[in-house]
Coordinates of C-alpha atoms in Angstrom, one line a residue:
M1 CA -28.8 -7.4 9.2
Y2 CA -31.0 -9.7 7.4
S3 CA -34.6 -9.0 5.3
F4 CA -36.5 -12.4 5.5
E5 CA -38.9 -12.9 3.5
Y6 CA -41.4 -16.3 3.3
C7 CA -44.3 -16.5 0.8
N8 CA -46.1 -13.2 1.0
V9 CA -44.8 -12.7 4.1
Q10 CA -41.9 -10.4 5.1
C11 CA -40.7 -9.2 8.0
D12 CA -41.0 -5.1 8.5
R13 CA -37.5 -4.3 10.5
M14 CA -34.7 -6.1 9.5
L15 CA -32.9 -9.3 11.9
S16 CA -30.3 -9.6 13.3
S17 CA -27.4 -12.5 14.3
D18 CA -28.5 -11.8 18.2
D19 CA -31.8 -12.6 16.5
F20 CA -31.5 -15.5 14.7
E21 CA -28.8 -16.8 17.5
F22 CA -31.7 -16.5 20.2
F23 CA -34.2 -18.7 17.2
L24 CA -30.8 -20.9 17.3
A25 CA -31.8 -21.5 21.0
I26 CA -35.1 -22.4 21.0
T27 CA -34.2 -25.2 17.6
R28 CA -32.2 -26.5 20.1
A29 CA -34.6 -26.5 22.6
T30 CA -37.9 -28.3 23.1
N31 CA -39.7 -26.1 25.3
L32 CA -38.6 -22.1 26.0
A33 CA -38.3 -23.1 29.6
Q34 CA -34.9 -24.4 27.9
V35 CA -34.4 -21.5 25.8
G36 CA -34.5 -19.3 29.1
R37 CA -32.1 -21.6 31.3
D38 CA -29.4 -22.0 27.8
L39 CA -29.5 -18.7 27.4
S40 CA -29.4 -17.4 31.1
L41 CA -32.6 -15.3 30.3
S42 CA -35.9 -15.0 32.3
A43 CA -38.8 -17.1 31.1
A44 CA -40.7 -13.4 30.4
T45 CA -38.0 -12.3 28.9
V46 CA -37.5 -15.4 26.7
T47 CA -41.9 -15.0 26.0
R48 CA -41.0 -10.6 25.6
K49 CA -38.6 -11.5 22.6
L50 CA -40.1 -14.4 20.8
A51 CA -43.8 -12.4 20.9
D52 CA -41.5 -9.3 19.0
L53 CA -39.8 -11.4 16.8
E54 CA -43.1 -12.6 15.1
A55 CA -44.7 -8.8 15.6
R56 CA -41.5 -8.6 13.5
C57 CA -41.7 -11.0 10.6
G58 CA -45.5 -10.1 11.1
V59 CA -46.2 -14.0 11.1
S60 CA -46.7 -15.7 13.9
L61 CA -43.0 -18.9 13.8
L62 CA -44.5 -21.3 16.7
H63 CA -47.3 -22.9 17.3
R64 CA -47.1 -23.9 21.6
G65 CA -48.9 -25.9 23.6
R66 CA -48.2 -27.2 26.8
R67 CA -45.2 -30.2 26.2
G68 CA -43.4 -27.0 24.0
Y69 CA -44.4 -25.7 20.3
Q70 CA -44.1 -27.1 16.8
F71 CA -43.3 -25.0 13.7
T72 CA -44.9 -23.1 11.7
D73 CA -44.0 -23.2 8.4
A74 CA -42.0 -20.1 8.5
G75 CA -40.7 -20.8 11.8
Q76 CA -39.2 -23.7 10.2
L77 CA -38.0 -21.9 6.8
L78 CA -36.4 -19.4 9.0
A79 CA -34.8 -23.0 12.1
Q80 CA -33.5 -23.6 8.0
R81 CA -32.2 -20.7 7.2
C82 CA -30.8 -19.0 10.5
T83 CA -27.8 -21.6 10.6
P84 CA -26.0 -20.6 7.7
L85 CA -26.8 -16.4 7.8
L86 CA -25.3 -16.3 10.9
A87 CA -22.3 -18.5 10.1
D88 CA -22.0 -15.9 6.7
M89 CA -22.5 -12.4 9.4
Q90 CA -20.2 -13.9 11.8
H91 CA -17.6 -14.3 8.9
L92 CA -18.6 -10.4 7.7
Q93 CA -17.8 -8.9 10.6
A94 CA -14.6 -11.3 11.1
Q95 CA -13.8 -9.8 7.6
L96 CA -14.9 -6.3 8.3
A97 CA -13.0 -6.8 11.5
G98 CA -9.6 -7.9 9.7
S99 CA -9.9 -5.1 7.3
N100 CA -7.2 -3.4 9.1
Q101 CA -4.8 -5.9 9.7
A102 CA -1.6 -5.1 8.2
G103 CA -1.1 -8.7 7.1
S104 CA -4.8 -9.3 4.6
G105 CA -6.4 -7.3 2.6
L106 CA -4.8 -5.0 -0.8
L107 CA -2.6 -2.5 -0.3
R108 CA -1.6 -0.5 -3.6
V109 CA 1.7 1.0 -4.3
H110 CA 3.0 3.2 -7.0
A111 CA 6.9 4.5 -7.1
T112 CA 8.9 5.4 -10.4
L113 CA 10.0 3.1 -12.9
G114 CA 13.4 2.2 -11.8
F115 CA 13.4 2.5 -7.7
G116 CA 9.8 -0.3 -8.3
R117 CA 12.1 -1.7 -10.3
Q118 CA 15.4 -2.9 -8.5
V119 CA 14.6 -2.0 -5.3
L120 CA 11.0 -1.9 -4.3
A121 CA 9.9 -5.1 -6.5
Q122 CA 12.3 -7.2 -4.4
W123 CA 11.2 -5.7 -0.9
I124 CA 7.8 -6.0 -2.0
A125 CA 8.1 -9.6 -2.6
R126 CA 9.7 -10.2 1.1
Y127 CA 7.2 -8.8 2.4
Q128 CA 4.2 -10.5 0.8
R129 CA 6.1 -14.1 2.1
R130 CA 5.9 -13.0 5.5
H131 CA 2.1 -11.8 4.9
P132 CA 0.5 -14.3 2.7
L133 CA -2.5 -13.2 3.6
L134 CA -2.2 -10.0 2.0
R135 CA -2.1 -8.8 -1.3
I136 CA -0.1 -6.5 -2.9
Q137 CA -0.3 -4.6 -6.0
L138 CA 2.3 -2.8 -7.5
D139 CA 2.6 1.0 -10.2
V140 CA 5.1 1.7 -11.8
A141 CA 5.9 4.7 -14.5
V142 CA 8.8 6.2 -16.0
D143 CA 7.1 9.7 -15.0
V144 CA 5.4 10.7 -12.1
P145 CA 2.2 11.8 -12.1
S146 CA 0.1 13.6 -10.5
L147 CA -1.6 11.0 -7.9
S148 CA -5.4 11.0 -6.0
P149 CA -5.2 8.7 -2.8
E150 CA -7.7 6.9 -4.6
Q151 CA -5.7 6.2 -6.9
F152 CA -2.6 3.9 -4.6
D153 CA -2.5 3.8 -0.2
V154 CA 1.5 4.5 -0.4
A155 CA 3.1 5.9 -2.8
I156 CA 7.6 6.5 -3.1
R157 CA 8.9 9.4 -4.7
I158 CA 12.3 10.3 -5.3
G159 CA 12.9 14.3 -4.3
E160 CA 10.7 17.1 -2.5
P161 CA 7.5 15.7 -2.4
P162 CA 5.4 18.4 -4.3
E163 CA 1.9 16.7 -3.5
R164 CA 1.0 18.8 0.2
D165 CA -2.4 16.9 0.8
L166 CA -0.5 14.6 1.5
I167 CA 1.8 12.8 4.2
A168 CA 5.4 12.3 3.7
R169 CA 7.5 10.2 5.8
K170 CA 11.3 9.8 5.5
L171 CA 12.6 6.7 4.4
A172 CA 16.1 7.3 3.3
S173 CA 18.3 10.1 1.9
N174 CA 19.6 10.0 -0.9
E175 CA 22.9 11.9 -2.5
R176 CA 23.2 12.2 -6.5
W177 CA 26.7 11.4 -7.2
L178 CA 28.5 12.0 -11.0
V179 CA 29.6 9.0 -12.2
A180 CA 31.7 7.5 -15.1
S181 CA 33.0 4.7 -16.7
P182 CA 37.0 4.4 -16.5
D183 CA 37.4 3.9 -19.9
Y184 CA 35.4 6.9 -20.6
L185 CA 37.7 8.5 -17.9
R186 CA 40.7 7.2 -19.7
E187 CA 40.1 8.8 -22.7
A188 CA 38.8 12.2 -22.3
G189 CA 40.5 12.7 -18.9
H190 CA 39.3 13.3 -15.6
P191 CA 37.2 16.1 -14.4
T192 CA 39.2 18.5 -11.5
H193 CA 35.6 21.5 -11.7
P194 CA 32.8 21.7 -12.1
E195 CA 33.3 23.9 -15.2
E196 CA 34.5 20.6 -17.3
L197 CA 32.5 19.2 -17.7
S198 CA 30.7 21.6 -19.9
H199 CA 33.8 19.8 -22.5
H200 CA 32.9 16.6 -21.9
R201 CA 30.1 14.2 -23.2
C202 CA 27.0 14.4 -20.5
L203 CA 24.5 12.0 -19.9
V204 CA 20.9 14.2 -19.0
L205 CA 18.0 13.0 -17.9
R206 CA 15.3 14.8 -19.5
Q207 CA 11.5 14.7 -16.7
D208 CA 8.1 16.5 -17.7
Q209 CA 9.3 17.1 -21.0
E210 CA 12.6 18.8 -20.5
A211 CA 16.0 18.3 -20.8
F212 CA 18.1 18.9 -17.4
S213 CA 21.0 20.2 -19.1
L214 CA 20.9 22.3 -15.7
W215 CA 23.1 20.9 -13.3
R216 CA 23.0 22.1 -10.0
L217 CA 26.5 20.8 -8.1
H218 CA 27.1 21.8 -4.2
R219 CA 30.5 21.1 -1.7
G220 CA 29.5 22.8 1.2
R221 CA 28.3 26.2 0.5
E222 CA 30.0 26.5 -3.1
H223 CA 26.4 26.2 -4.9
L224 CA 26.9 25.8 -8.6
R225 CA 24.8 26.0 -12.1
I226 CA 26.7 24.4 -14.9
R227 CA 25.1 24.2 -18.4
V228 CA 26.1 20.7 -19.7
N229 CA 26.1 19.4 -23.2
P230 CA 23.1 16.9 -23.4
T231 CA 25.1 14.5 -26.2
L232 CA 22.7 11.9 -25.1
A233 CA 19.4 11.9 -23.4
S234 CA 16.7 9.9 -21.9
N235 CA 13.7 9.7 -20.1
H236 CA 14.3 6.5 -18.4
G237 CA 17.1 6.5 -15.6
E238 CA 18.3 3.2 -16.2
V239 CA 19.1 4.0 -19.6
I240 CA 21.1 7.3 -18.9
R241 CA 22.9 4.3 -16.2
A242 CA 23.3 1.5 -19.3
W243 CA 24.9 4.4 -21.4
A244 CA 27.5 5.6 -18.3
I245 CA 28.8 1.8 -18.3
D246 CA 29.3 1.7 -21.5
G247 CA 31.8 4.5 -21.5
L248 CA 29.4 6.9 -23.5
G249 CA 30.1 10.0 -21.1
I250 CA 29.4 11.3 -17.8
A251 CA 26.3 11.4 -15.3
L252 CA 24.6 13.1 -12.6
R253 CA 22.9 9.8 -11.1
S254 CA 21.0 9.2 -7.5
A255 CA 23.0 6.8 -5.6
F256 CA 20.6 3.6 -5.5
D257 CA 21.0 4.0 -9.0
V258 CA 24.2 3.4 -9.3
S259 CA 25.9 2.0 -5.9
P260 CA 25.6 -1.4 -7.0
A261 CA 27.4 0.0 -10.6
I262 CA 30.0 1.7 -8.2
K263 CA 31.1 -1.3 -6.1
S264 CA 31.4 -3.8 -8.9
G265 CA 34.2 -0.9 -10.6
E266 CA 32.1 -0.7 -14.2
L267 CA 31.4 2.7 -13.0
V268 CA 33.5 5.2 -10.8
R269 CA 32.1 8.7 -9.0
V270 CA 33.5 11.7 -11.4
L271 CA 34.5 14.6 -8.3
P272 CA 33.5 13.0 -5.4
Q273 CA 33.7 16.5 -4.0
Y274 CA 30.8 17.6 -5.1
Q275 CA 27.0 16.1 -5.4
G276 CA 23.8 17.0 -6.8
P277 CA 20.5 18.2 -5.6
D278 CA 19.4 15.8 -2.3
G279 CA 17.1 13.2 -4.1
D280 CA 15.7 11.6 -0.5
I281 CA 13.8 9.2 -0.5
Y282 CA 9.6 9.1 1.1
A283 CA 6.6 7.6 1.2
L284 CA 3.3 9.8 1.2
F285 CA 0.0 8.1 2.2
A286 CA -3.7 10.2 2.5
P287 CA -4.0 11.7 6.0
Q288 CA -7.0 9.1 5.8
Q289 CA -4.4 6.0 6.0
R290 CA -2.7 7.6 10.2
T291 CA -4.5 4.9 11.7
T292 CA -4.6 1.6 8.8
L293 CA -2.3 -0.5 10.4
R294 CA -2.0 -2.1 6.8
V295 CA 0.3 1.0 5.3
R296 CA 1.6 2.0 8.5
Q297 CA 3.6 -1.2 8.8
F298 CA 4.7 -1.5 5.1
V299 CA 6.2 1.8 5.8
Q300 CA 7.8 0.7 9.1
F301 CA 8.9 -2.0 6.9
L302 CA 10.0 0.2 4.6
Q303 CA 12.1 2.5 7.0
Q304 CA 13.9 -0.9 8.3
E305 CA 14.9 -1.9 5.3
F306 CA 16.6 1.3 4.1
K307 CA 18.6 0.8 7.7
L308 CA 20.4 -2.1 7.0
G309 CA 21.7 -0.5 3.9
E310 CA 21.1 -2.7 1.1
L311 CA 20.7 -0.4 -1.5

């Protein structure tokens, strides 16, 4: 809707796109009978609509005569402005209709630094190439902050999601493995039981200002809690992985983080029959985003990427 003002004359009510289309038909015709034919309206309806439009604007728009009509000053102004205003309104309506389309608008994604840099950044680049009109904003953080839905559209989390007021969609299963470099194991030996880890150099990830020096491991129904010696500790998972590759000790890391290094031979699994707590990967979004096509299709894309086994 638009307000229309000319000199000291202002419409008492907003004009709609129907008003602009009606008056545009008047500008293209030579008499009101032709307007009626063009719009498939009766002569009485055309006269009534014009009178209503003039009443709402509080000014005469036409000088009517036997051979047709001429525009008043206000009518000439409206005739000049109605075409661009109608185009603006139609463009706005198209933008609003497209705001829920998967391939347009802004998509805000949040992830932890390691997963965001190693995996998600590449996938997002590929997704954006498929949807060139879509703008994607990826924010990453070392620690996992408590986010509100106003800060993101989709958040990727590893491990059981703590946010109870958000919808969680599982993207993939993700185990946690004990790993070390072949050089370290040649020098320090292979542990044969988790209890022997307390005698090894261990590389510990610190989160939330606490050192996770208590490693929880399981094998089937057997569950163990092992207190390890954190020879080196960091709040950054990539640092822990780099130390492990350099032969500085044993680390407990997510499968997605160390799988490439295992494939290359830089790392090997230690006590492969045991693993840490599952670190399944989830996409989180607010309940009101459930019906947003842009969010739903992006989450489906991530699920498909995981199924392709590219980790």
